[in-house]
Amino acid sequence: MKLAEILAISGQPGLYKYIAQSRNGIIVESLADGKRIPVQGTSKVSSLGDIAIFTETADVPLAEVFQNIYDINKGAEAISPKSPNEALKKEMKRFLPEYDEDRVHVSDMKKLFSWYNILLKAGITTFVEEETEKTDAVEEPEADKKSIKKVKDANSLKDDAKEPKSAKVAAKPVNTKPAGAKVAKQKTAPKAK
């Protein structure tokens, strides 16, 4: 399951997976206990794929922070969100040293660690997906270029082989007159009597 498919709903604890559209909103399923609930269209719903953590330089996507926690903790659960504030700050510094201390509050850290633990219990252990490069011009290795040239040369030989060898173009005299031009007959000089 992709992180973008997991939802956080304001006023509701935990994380949810989108199930279906309903008349007045959506139907979601809790990752913790599998219960389905309706969510009204007026509720604030956020995808975890759209959330980022403030740092001193740039915003870091939540997926990268979760991956850091997973890698540093070697797949173990994170600190309890009910831990003292100083312990939460210390852990946050361990996983994301450059986080912006003025804009990332303790309540944000509690959500972060709580969400990570919920995802881990739900069996989600891969947070950052491998990105495939989408370039129009892909540089080919030198060996591939040579083999491609050989294939092109072989194809051009095949095309040449299709033409009969006797089908040579005969040299024809080139007509230099413009099309549709009439040739004026020369008048011969009158014969002298």
XYZ file of N, CA, C and O in Angstrom:
772
model
N 0.857 -1.182 0.000
C 0.000 0.000 0.000
C 0.902 1.243 0.000
O 1.871 1.323 0.724
N 0.563 2.197 -0.833
C 1.330 3.437 -0.926
C 0.925 4.390 0.181
O -0.220 4.393 0.631
N 1.864 5.218 0.599
C 1.603 6.184 1.664
C 0.553 7.201 1.237
O -0.200 7.707 2.064
N 0.456 7.469 -0.047
C -0.527 8.429 -0.557
C -1.961 7.916 -0.390
O -2.902 8.700 -0.394
N -2.127 6.602 -0.226
C -3.461 6.012 -0.075
C -3.921 5.979 1.383
O -5.037 5.568 1.669
N -3.050 6.394 2.295
C -3.375 6.364 3.718
C -3.780 7.767 4.150
O -3.115 8.750 3.823
N -4.879 7.839 4.904
C -5.472 9.126 5.259
C -5.433 9.383 6.757
O -5.594 8.467 7.563
N -5.243 10.651 7.096
C -5.399 11.124 8.469
C -6.631 12.020 8.462
O -6.768 12.887 7.594
N -7.526 11.818 9.428
C -8.787 12.564 9.471
C -8.832 13.376 10.746
O -8.635 12.830 11.847
N -9.078 14.680 10.590
C -9.124 15.537 11.778
C -10.280 15.112 12.683
O -11.369 14.790 12.210
N -9.995 15.055 13.973
C -11.013 14.659 14.945
C -11.122 13.155 15.137
O -11.875 12.697 15.985
N -10.379 12.376 14.340
C -10.395 10.913 14.450
C -8.985 10.420 14.766
O -8.027 10.805 14.082
N -8.824 9.592 15.785
C -7.490 9.058 16.073
C -7.109 7.992 15.043
O -7.970 7.347 14.449
N -5.833 7.810 14.819
C -5.352 6.745 13.944
C -5.276 7.129 12.480
O -5.408 8.295 12.100
N -5.065 6.110 11.667
C -4.939 6.274 10.221
C -5.953 5.391 9.515
O -6.370 4.363 10.051
N -6.300 5.789 8.288
C -7.373 5.106 7.565
C -6.984 4.874 6.117
O -6.174 5.602 5.550
N -7.623 3.880 5.542
C -7.452 3.554 4.133
C -8.759 3.889 3.430
O -9.844 3.546 3.912
N -8.666 4.547 2.281
C -9.851 4.894 1.488
C -10.477 3.616 0.939
O -9.804 2.759 0.379
N -11.827 3.503 1.082
C -12.548 2.337 0.572
C -13.458 2.716 -0.589
O -13.391 2.126 -1.659
N -14.340 3.701 -0.382
C -15.299 4.047 -1.436
C -15.855 5.448 -1.219
O -15.735 6.028 -0.145
N -16.499 5.942 -2.255
C -17.198 7.223 -2.206
C -18.610 6.972 -1.687
O -19.240 5.984 -2.040
N -19.097 7.841 -0.823
C -20.483 7.725 -0.356
C -21.260 8.957 -0.805
O -20.698 9.863 -1.416
N -22.532 9.001 -0.467
C -23.372 10.112 -0.894
C -22.877 11.441 -0.312
O -22.828 12.447 -1.007
N -22.503 11.453 0.960
C -22.119 12.705 1.629
C -20.631 12.806 1.934
O -20.214 13.711 2.645
N -19.832 11.897 1.468
C -18.405 11.917 1.779
C -17.713 10.661 1.272
O -17.908 10.259 0.135
N -16.945 10.018 2.177
C -16.221 8.807 1.797
C -16.364 7.753 2.897
O -16.711 8.066 4.034
N -16.049 6.523 2.534
C -16.000 5.418 3.489
C -14.526 5.056 3.643
O -13.813 4.882 2.651
N -14.066 4.953 4.901
C -12.673 4.608 5.177
C -12.623 3.414 6.116
O -13.587 3.110 6.821
N -11.469 2.759 6.124
C -11.247 1.614 7.002
C -10.049 1.899 7.886
O -8.983 2.314 7.411
N -10.201 1.684 9.188
C -9.128 1.922 10.150
C -8.003 0.915 9.944
O -8.251 -0.278 9.783
N -6.757 1.388 9.965
C -5.620 0.487 9.855
C -5.421 -0.286 11.153
O -4.865 -1.381 11.149
N -5.864 0.284 12.267
C -5.659 -0.354 13.569
C -6.577 -1.552 13.775
O -6.128 -2.627 14.171
N -7.881 -1.393 13.528
C -8.824 -2.478 13.837
C -9.674 -2.941 12.653
O -10.478 -3.851 12.790
N -9.533 -2.317 11.486
C -10.260 -2.750 10.294
C -11.708 -2.311 10.238
O -12.435 -2.699 9.321
N -12.167 -1.488 11.191
C -13.555 -1.015 11.175
C -13.727 0.051 10.104
O -12.873 0.919 9.924
N -14.868 -0.004 9.442
C -15.187 0.984 8.414
C -16.107 2.040 8.992
O -17.049 1.717 9.710
N -15.803 3.286 8.631
C -16.636 4.403 9.100
C -16.880 5.370 7.954
O -16.052 5.487 7.052
N -18.015 6.079 8.009
C -18.248 7.129 7.006
C -17.574 8.418 7.469
O -17.513 8.719 8.658
N -17.075 9.169 6.534
C -16.460 10.472 6.825
C -17.213 11.508 6.007
O -17.302 11.400 4.783
N -17.753 12.488 6.694
C -18.524 13.537 6.025
C -17.615 14.388 5.135
O -16.422 14.546 5.408
N -18.202 14.955 4.128
C -17.465 15.807 3.194
C -16.926 17.066 3.833
O -16.026 17.704 3.296
N -17.429 17.433 4.996
C -16.959 18.643 5.679
C -15.730 18.371 6.544
O -15.105 19.311 7.018
N -15.369 17.116 6.762
C -14.205 16.770 7.581
C -12.923 17.044 6.814
O -12.875 16.904 5.586
N -11.887 17.404 7.547
C -10.586 17.644 6.928
C -9.850 16.308 6.830
O -9.564 15.673 7.841
N -9.569 15.884 5.599
C -8.893 14.623 5.344
C -7.575 14.934 4.635
O -7.547 15.670 3.653
N -6.472 14.358 5.155
C -5.152 14.583 4.564
C -4.510 13.258 4.192
O -4.543 12.307 4.973
N -3.920 13.205 3.032
C -3.169 12.037 2.608
C -1.767 12.138 3.189
O -1.152 13.213 3.163
N -1.228 11.024 3.704
C 0.121 11.057 4.268
C 1.161 11.368 3.198
O 2.234 11.874 3.504
N 0.843 11.086 1.959
C 1.757 11.397 0.857
C 1.898 12.893 0.612
O 2.860 13.332 -0.021
N 0.955 13.684 1.125
C 0.997 15.137 0.919
C 1.591 15.895 2.104
O 1.716 17.117 2.049
N 1.952 15.196 3.165
C 2.439 15.854 4.384
C 3.959 15.869 4.375
O 4.609 14.904 3.959
N 4.533 16.978 4.849
C 5.987 17.126 4.940
C 6.336 17.744 6.291
O 5.496 18.363 6.942
N 7.584 17.562 6.697
C 8.080 18.110 7.955
C 8.986 19.287 7.633
O 9.848 19.203 6.764
N 8.797 20.395 8.362
C 9.617 21.585 8.163
C 11.039 21.317 8.644
O 11.242 20.762 9.717
N 12.016 21.749 7.835
C 13.419 21.730 8.260
C 13.989 23.118 8.046
O 13.306 24.010 7.532
N 15.237 23.304 8.414
C 15.885 24.607 8.255
C 16.094 24.959 6.785
O 16.142 26.128 6.421
N 16.226 23.964 5.936
C 16.502 24.226 4.523
C 15.283 24.025 3.630
O 14.933 24.914 2.870
N 14.644 22.871 3.719
C 13.487 22.569 2.850
C 12.557 21.631 3.593
O 12.905 21.089 4.632
N 11.372 21.439 3.044
C 10.420 20.510 3.651
C 10.789 19.082 3.240
O 11.094 18.828 2.072
N 10.752 18.172 4.209
C 11.078 16.776 3.943
C 9.769 15.979 3.954
O 9.023 16.041 4.929
N 9.480 15.234 2.876
C 8.248 14.444 2.839
C 8.188 13.461 4.006
O 9.202 12.923 4.442
N 6.991 13.228 4.487
C 6.770 12.334 5.618
C 7.309 10.934 5.330
O 7.836 10.270 6.225
N 7.213 10.497 4.092
C 7.706 9.171 3.714
C 9.194 9.032 4.012
O 9.645 7.995 4.501
N 9.966 10.078 3.723
C 11.408 10.035 3.979
C 11.699 9.992 5.476
O 12.620 9.300 5.916
N 10.917 10.722 6.265
C 11.102 10.711 7.717
C 10.789 9.320 8.260
O 11.546 8.770 9.068
N 9.679 8.724 7.800
C 9.332 7.369 8.225
C 10.429 6.376 7.843
O 10.769 5.482 8.608
N 10.990 6.538 6.650
C 12.057 5.635 6.212
C 13.289 5.798 7.087
O 13.947 4.808 7.433
N 13.605 7.039 7.481
C 14.731 7.280 8.390
C 14.502 6.582 9.726
O 15.414 5.950 10.265
N 13.310 6.712 10.267
C 12.987 6.071 11.541
C 13.138 4.557 11.410
O 13.744 3.903 12.265
N 12.601 4.003 10.323
C 12.662 2.556 10.101
C 14.115 2.084 10.001
O 14.497 1.072 10.596
N 14.934 2.817 9.234
C 16.330 2.427 9.037
C 17.140 2.548 10.328
O 17.912 1.657 10.668
N 16.981 3.655 11.033
C 17.749 3.884 12.265
C 17.323 2.916 13.370
O 18.157 2.392 14.108
N 16.044 2.656 13.481
C 15.536 1.728 14.503
C 15.621 0.269 14.065
O 15.197 -0.616 14.807
N 16.097 0.024 12.842
C 16.224 -1.324 12.284
C 14.896 -2.081 12.324
O 14.829 -3.245 12.702
N 13.819 -1.392 11.959
C 12.513 -2.018 11.852
C 11.727 -2.087 13.152
O 10.615 -2.591 13.167
N 12.279 -1.563 14.230
C 11.574 -1.587 15.522
C 10.641 -0.389 15.635
O 10.745 0.571 14.858
N 9.717 -0.454 16.596
C 8.783 0.654 16.825
C 9.532 1.898 17.292
O 10.602 1.813 17.880
N 8.920 3.042 17.056
C 9.478 4.315 17.511
C 9.079 4.546 18.969
O 8.319 3.767 19.554
N 9.560 5.614 19.507
C 9.235 5.999 20.880
C 7.723 6.174 21.031
O 7.039 6.533 20.071
N 7.229 5.937 22.206
C 5.793 6.104 22.464
C 5.426 7.585 22.382
O 6.146 8.433 22.917
N 4.307 7.913 21.752
C 3.894 9.315 21.677
C 3.524 9.891 23.047
O 3.430 11.101 23.199
N 3.369 9.032 24.037
C 3.035 9.493 25.387
C 4.279 9.790 26.225
O 4.165 10.148 27.395
N 5.455 9.670 25.629
C 6.709 9.956 26.330
C 6.810 11.442 26.667
O 6.122 12.272 26.061
N 7.689 11.792 27.615
C 7.881 13.216 27.954
C 8.335 14.029 26.735
O 8.966 13.499 25.812
N 8.006 15.315 26.752
C 8.312 16.204 25.621
C 9.788 16.212 25.252
O 10.142 16.203 24.070
N 10.669 16.253 26.258
C 12.113 16.298 25.978
C 12.579 15.022 25.284
O 13.438 15.074 24.406
N 12.017 13.890 25.666
C 12.388 12.623 25.026
C 11.923 12.615 23.566
O 12.648 12.138 22.681
N 10.746 13.161 23.298
C 10.248 13.240 21.923
C 11.137 14.139 21.066
O 11.459 13.808 19.921
N 11.547 15.267 21.633
C 12.420 16.189 20.892
C 13.771 15.543 20.595
O 14.330 15.712 19.503
N 14.289 14.806 21.567
C 15.579 14.141 21.396
C 15.487 13.091 20.278
O 16.380 12.989 19.443
N 14.396 12.328 20.274
C 14.192 11.327 19.226
C 14.022 11.983 17.861
O 14.537 11.492 16.856
N 13.308 13.078 17.819
C 13.106 13.792 16.550
C 14.445 14.261 15.998
O 14.703 14.159 14.796
N 15.307 14.748 16.871
C 16.638 15.210 16.472
C 17.458 14.035 15.921
O 18.257 14.204 15.003
N 17.244 12.860 16.467
C 17.966 11.672 16.028
C 17.561 11.254 14.614
O 18.404 10.867 13.803
N 16.274 11.350 14.302
C 15.780 10.913 13.003
C 15.843 11.995 11.939
O 15.992 11.690 10.763
N 15.695 13.240 12.337
C 15.714 14.362 11.400
C 16.446 15.526 12.072
O 15.818 16.440 12.607
N 17.795 15.508 12.067
C 18.578 16.486 12.824
C 18.302 17.945 12.450
O 18.378 18.823 13.307
N 17.938 18.214 11.205
C 17.761 19.606 10.761
C 16.320 20.090 10.848
O 15.962 21.083 10.230
N 15.452 19.392 11.602
C 14.055 19.832 11.668
C 13.965 21.225 12.292
O 14.788 21.622 13.110
N 12.972 21.989 11.878
C 12.784 23.364 12.346
C 12.105 23.332 13.715
O 10.917 23.032 13.829
N 12.874 23.638 14.741
C 12.369 23.553 16.115
C 11.279 24.578 16.410
O 10.485 24.379 17.328
N 11.233 25.663 15.642
C 10.213 26.689 15.870
C 8.861 26.301 15.262
O 7.817 26.669 15.785
N 8.874 25.575 14.157
C 7.627 25.266 13.457
C 7.124 23.845 13.676
O 5.962 23.556 13.401
N 7.999 22.928 14.117
C 7.572 21.556 14.392
C 7.337 21.446 15.894
O 8.265 21.493 16.689
N 6.072 21.321 16.269
C 5.691 21.311 17.682
C 5.680 19.889 18.234
O 5.686 18.910 17.481
N 5.627 19.788 19.549
C 5.580 18.486 20.208
C 4.338 17.706 19.761
O 4.398 16.491 19.558
N 3.231 18.384 19.563
C 2.002 17.707 19.099
C 2.229 17.078 17.723
O 1.705 15.989 17.439
N 3.019 17.740 16.866
C 3.353 17.176 15.555
C 4.213 15.919 15.710
O 4.034 14.933 14.993
N 5.151 15.967 16.648
C 6.018 14.811 16.894
C 5.210 13.626 17.413
O 5.451 12.480 17.028
N 4.231 13.903 18.280
C 3.383 12.837 18.809
C 2.623 12.152 17.676
O 2.533 10.924 17.622
N 2.079 12.955 16.750
C 1.375 12.384 15.595
C 2.331 11.561 14.745
O 1.993 10.453 14.317
N 3.510 12.111 14.488
C 4.496 11.440 13.652
C 4.839 10.060 14.198
O 4.772 9.064 13.475
N 5.189 9.985 15.489
C 5.574 8.705 16.081
C 4.381 7.760 16.197
O 4.513 6.555 16.007
N 3.222 8.302 16.484
C 2.014 7.482 16.560
C 1.695 6.883 15.193
O 1.410 5.676 15.075
N 1.726 7.695 14.147
C 1.447 7.228 12.799
C 2.457 6.164 12.367
O 2.095 5.164 11.760
N 3.729 6.409 12.663
C 4.768 5.436 12.283
C 4.481 4.086 12.935
O 4.535 3.047 12.277
N 4.155 4.094 14.221
C 3.883 2.837 14.933
C 2.642 2.131 14.384
O 2.611 0.913 14.263
N 1.616 2.900 14.013
C 0.407 2.313 13.418
C 0.745 1.649 12.078
O 0.307 0.525 11.800
N 1.525 2.330 11.252
C 1.904 1.780 9.945
C 2.722 0.510 10.103
O 2.530 -0.469 9.377
N 3.629 0.513 11.076
C 4.462 -0.651 11.319
C 3.615 -1.848 11.757
O 3.806 -2.968 11.271
N 2.647 -1.598 12.639
C 1.749 -2.674 13.097
C 0.867 -3.188 11.956
O 0.481 -4.353 11.947
N 0.562 -2.315 10.993
C -0.260 -2.708 9.843
C 0.556 -3.454 8.782
O 0.018 -3.868 7.761
N 1.856 -3.593 9.032
C 2.707 -4.344 8.107
C 3.327 -3.516 7.009
O 3.897 -4.064 6.069
N 3.237 -2.217 7.110
C 3.832 -1.346 6.091
C 5.257 -1.018 6.535
O 5.464 -0.399 7.580
N 6.228 -1.468 5.737
C 7.631 -1.261 6.095
C 8.420 -0.525 5.023
O 9.554 -0.152 5.245
N 7.828 -0.331 3.863
C 8.485 0.427 2.795
C 7.733 1.733 2.636
O 6.556 1.741 2.305
N 8.434 2.813 2.882
C 7.781 4.119 2.870
C 8.153 4.937 1.639
O 7.335 5.653 1.099
N 9.397 4.837 1.211
C 9.862 5.587 0.046
C 9.941 4.618 -1.115
O 10.628 3.612 -1.048
N 9.201 4.923 -2.184
C 9.209 4.087 -3.375
C 10.369 4.475 -4.252
O 10.786 5.629 -4.286
N 10.890 3.486 -4.979
C 11.959 3.757 -5.927
C 11.411 4.626 -7.046
O 10.389 4.310 -7.629
N 12.109 5.699 -7.314
C 11.664 6.596 -8.377
C 12.288 6.159 -9.684
O 13.471 5.894 -9.760
N 11.473 6.078 -10.702
C 11.990 5.762 -12.025
C 12.227 7.070 -12.750
O 11.397 7.959 -12.737
N 13.399 7.162 -13.339
C 13.720 8.392 -14.051
C 12.944 8.431 -15.354
O 12.925 7.478 -16.112
N 12.324 9.563 -15.578
C 11.545 9.737 -16.801
C 12.223 10.811 -17.639
O 11.956 11.990 -17.485
N 13.143 10.359 -18.485
C 13.820 11.304 -19.358
C 13.497 10.954 -20.794
O 13.325 9.788 -21.137
N 13.413 11.970 -21.607
C 13.109 11.749 -23.018
C 14.302 11.151 -23.744
O 14.171 10.266 -24.572
N 15.480 11.670 -23.460
C 16.676 11.190 -24.121
C 17.493 10.385 -23.118
O 18.114 10.931 -22.232
N 17.486 9.090 -23.291
C 18.231 8.227 -22.386
C 19.573 7.940 -23.037
O 19.641 7.517 -24.189
N 20.644 8.176 -22.305
C 21.979 7.937 -22.824
C 22.240 6.437 -22.817
O 22.085 5.770 -21.810
N 22.671 5.899 -23.973
C 22.920 4.476 -24.088
C 24.394 4.209 -23.839
O 25.244 5.003 -24.232
N 24.742 3.089 -23.212
C 26.147 2.735 -23.040
C 26.813 2.559 -24.394
O 26.166 2.255 -25.388
N 28.137 2.735 -24.431
C 28.883 2.683 -25.687
C 28.698 1.345 -26.395
O 28.550 1.290 -27.601
N 28.676 0.249 -25.657
C 28.500 -1.070 -26.269
C 27.148 -1.159 -26.966
O 27.036 -1.729 -28.048
N 26.122 -0.594 -26.355
C 24.793 -0.624 -26.966
C 24.753 0.207 -28.251
O 24.079 -0.147 -29.193
N 25.472 1.320 -28.257
C 25.495 2.158 -29.452
C 26.092 1.387 -30.626
O 25.606 1.463 -31.745
N 27.165 0.628 -30.352
C 27.809 -0.130 -31.420
C 26.875 -1.213 -31.945
O 26.769 -1.429 -33.143
N 26.192 -1.906 -31.038
C 25.298 -2.978 -31.486
C 24.112 -2.402 -32.249
O 23.637 -3.004 -33.199
N 23.629 -1.237 -31.843
C 22.528 -0.592 -32.562
C 22.982 -0.212 -33.966
O 22.269 -0.408 -34.937
N 24.221 0.305 -34.096
C 24.746 0.672 -35.409
C 24.859 -0.560 -36.303
O 24.523 -0.514 -37.472
N 25.306 -1.681 -35.717
C 25.404 -2.911 -36.500
C 24.032 -3.349 -37.005
O 23.884 -3.778 -38.127
N 23.027 -3.245 -36.151
C 21.672 -3.623 -36.549
C 21.187 -2.713 -37.670
O 20.609 -3.176 -38.654
N 21.444 -1.406 -37.544
C 21.026 -0.470 -38.591
C 21.728 -0.777 -39.899
O 21.130 -0.755 -40.968
N 23.059 -1.071 -39.833
C 23.795 -1.403 -41.037
C 23.258 -2.677 -41.674
O 23.112 -2.769 -42.884
N 22.942 -3.665 -40.849
C 22.400 -4.925 -41.372
C 21.052 -4.683 -42.035
O 20.762 -5.258 -43.083
N 20.224 -3.820 -41.455
C 18.923 -3.514 -42.054
C 19.076 -2.807 -43.390
O 18.330 -3.050 -44.318
N 20.051 -1.904 -43.491
C 20.230 -1.207 -44.765
C 20.736 -2.173 -45.831
O 20.405 -2.039 -46.997
N 21.538 -3.174 -45.436
C 21.972 -4.182 -46.401
C 20.792 -5.009 -46.874
O 20.704 -5.374 -48.048
N 19.876 -5.317 -45.962
C 18.683 -6.073 -46.342
C 17.862 -5.283 -47.349
O 17.335 -5.825 -48.300
N 17.733 -3.957 -47.121
C 16.969 -3.121 -48.044
C 17.624 -3.105 -49.422
O 16.946 -3.144 -50.440
N 18.964 -3.052 -49.436
C 19.668 -3.057 -50.711
C 19.485 -4.395 -51.420
O 19.403 -4.462 -52.631
N 19.431 -5.460 -50.658
C 19.292 -6.790 -51.239
C 17.921 -6.973 -51.871
O 17.758 -7.785 -52.768
N 16.931 -6.234 -51.452
C 15.578 -6.361 -51.996
C 15.493 -5.831 -53.418
O 14.658 -6.251 -54.193
N 16.343 -4.865 -53.783
C 16.317 -4.312 -55.134
C 17.029 -5.276 -56.081
O 18.111 -5.764 -55.774
N 16.434 -5.551 -57.230
C 17.131 -6.430 -58.175
C 18.394 -5.749 -58.674
O 18.431 -4.543 -58.881
N 19.437 -6.574 -58.870
C 20.725 -6.005 -59.264
C 20.663 -5.422 -60.676
O 21.399 -4.539 -61.021
N 19.779 -5.938 -61.508
C 19.686 -5.451 -62.880
C 18.890 -4.160 -62.978
O 18.803 -3.580 -64.038
N 18.315 -3.740 -61.908
C 17.475 -2.536 -61.943
C 18.335 -1.311 -61.735
O 18.270 -0.652 -60.720
N 19.153 -1.039 -62.703
C 19.982 0.153 -62.630
C 19.288 1.257 -63.392
O 18.623 1.017 -64.388
N 19.489 2.438 -62.945
C 18.855 3.576 -63.596
C 19.691 3.953 -64.808
O 20.886 4.185 -64.704
N 19.036 4.005 -65.948
C 19.726 4.382 -67.179
C 19.812 5.886 -67.240
O 18.891 6.599 -66.853
N 20.917 6.339 -67.721
C 21.100 7.783 -67.836
C 20.287 8.280 -69.013
O 20.466 7.839 -70.139
N 19.364 9.157 -68.750
C 18.524 9.729 -69.793
C 18.931 11.174 -69.982
O 19.316 11.843 -69.044
N 18.782 11.641 -71.185
C 19.088 13.054 -71.375
C 18.049 13.903 -70.633
O 16.882 13.554 -70.562
N 18.526 14.935 -70.069
C 17.655 15.783 -69.280
C 17.002 16.812 -70.176
O 17.664 17.464 -70.983
N 15.699 16.951 -70.074
C 14.944 17.912 -70.855
C 15.063 19.255 -70.128
O 14.631 19.408 -69.013
N 15.660 20.213 -70.784
C 15.869 21.509 -70.154
C 14.752 22.491 -70.457
O 14.773 23.614 -69.995
N 13.794 22.059 -71.279
C 12.701 22.965 -71.613
C 11.720 23.006 -70.457
O 11.452 21.988 -69.824
N 11.158 24.153 -70.207
C 10.122 24.198 -69.200
C 8.898 23.438 -69.683
O 8.632 23.364 -70.871
N 8.190 22.888 -68.776
C 7.016 22.096 -69.124
C 5.999 22.967 -69.833
O 5.718 24.085 -69.426
N 5.437 22.461 -70.892
C 4.395 23.174 -71.625
C 4.926 24.235 -72.572
O 4.173 24.937 -73.214
N 6.228 24.370 -72.630
C 6.783 25.390 -73.534
C 6.761 24.859 -74.965
O 7.068 23.711 -75.206
N 6.391 25.704 -75.878
C 6.356 25.305 -77.286
C 7.668 25.719 -77.920
O 8.212 26.767 -77.620
N 8.102 24.842 -78.762
C 9.342 25.152 -79.454
C 8.980 25.930 -80.726
O 8.169 25.483 -81.530
N 9.544 27.066 -80.878
C 9.269 27.866 -82.075
C 10.052 27.317 -83.239
O 11.210 27.022 -83.114
N 9.370 27.153 -84.342
C 10.048 26.643 -85.535
C 10.829 27.794 -86.137
O 10.340 28.897 -86.221
N 12.018 27.459 -86.503
C 12.829 28.473 -87.152
C 12.359 28.664 -88.581
O 12.105 27.705 -89.297
N 12.241 29.900 -88.906
C 11.874 30.169 -90.295
C 13.133 30.112 -91.121
O 14.158 30.666 -90.731
N 12.992 29.444 -92.155
C 14.158 29.362 -93.022
C 14.172 30.594 -93.928
O 13.118 31.149 -94.271
N 15.282 30.964 -94.260
C 15.403 32.148 -95.135
C 14.796 31.820 -96.492
O 14.957 30.717 -97.001
N 14.050 32.769 -97.075
C 13.455 32.509 -98.382
C 14.533 32.226 -99.422
O 15.607 32.778 -99.375
N 14.211 31.319 -100.281
C 15.168 30.958 -101.323
C 15.245 32.084 -102.341
O 14.251 32.643 -102.722
N 16.391 32.329 -102.715
C 16.576 33.384 -103.720
C 16.221 32.832 -105.100
O 16.585 31.754 -105.461
N 15.518 33.605 -105.897
C 15.080 33.157 -107.227
C 16.055 33.564 -108.235
O 16.689 34.366 -108.511
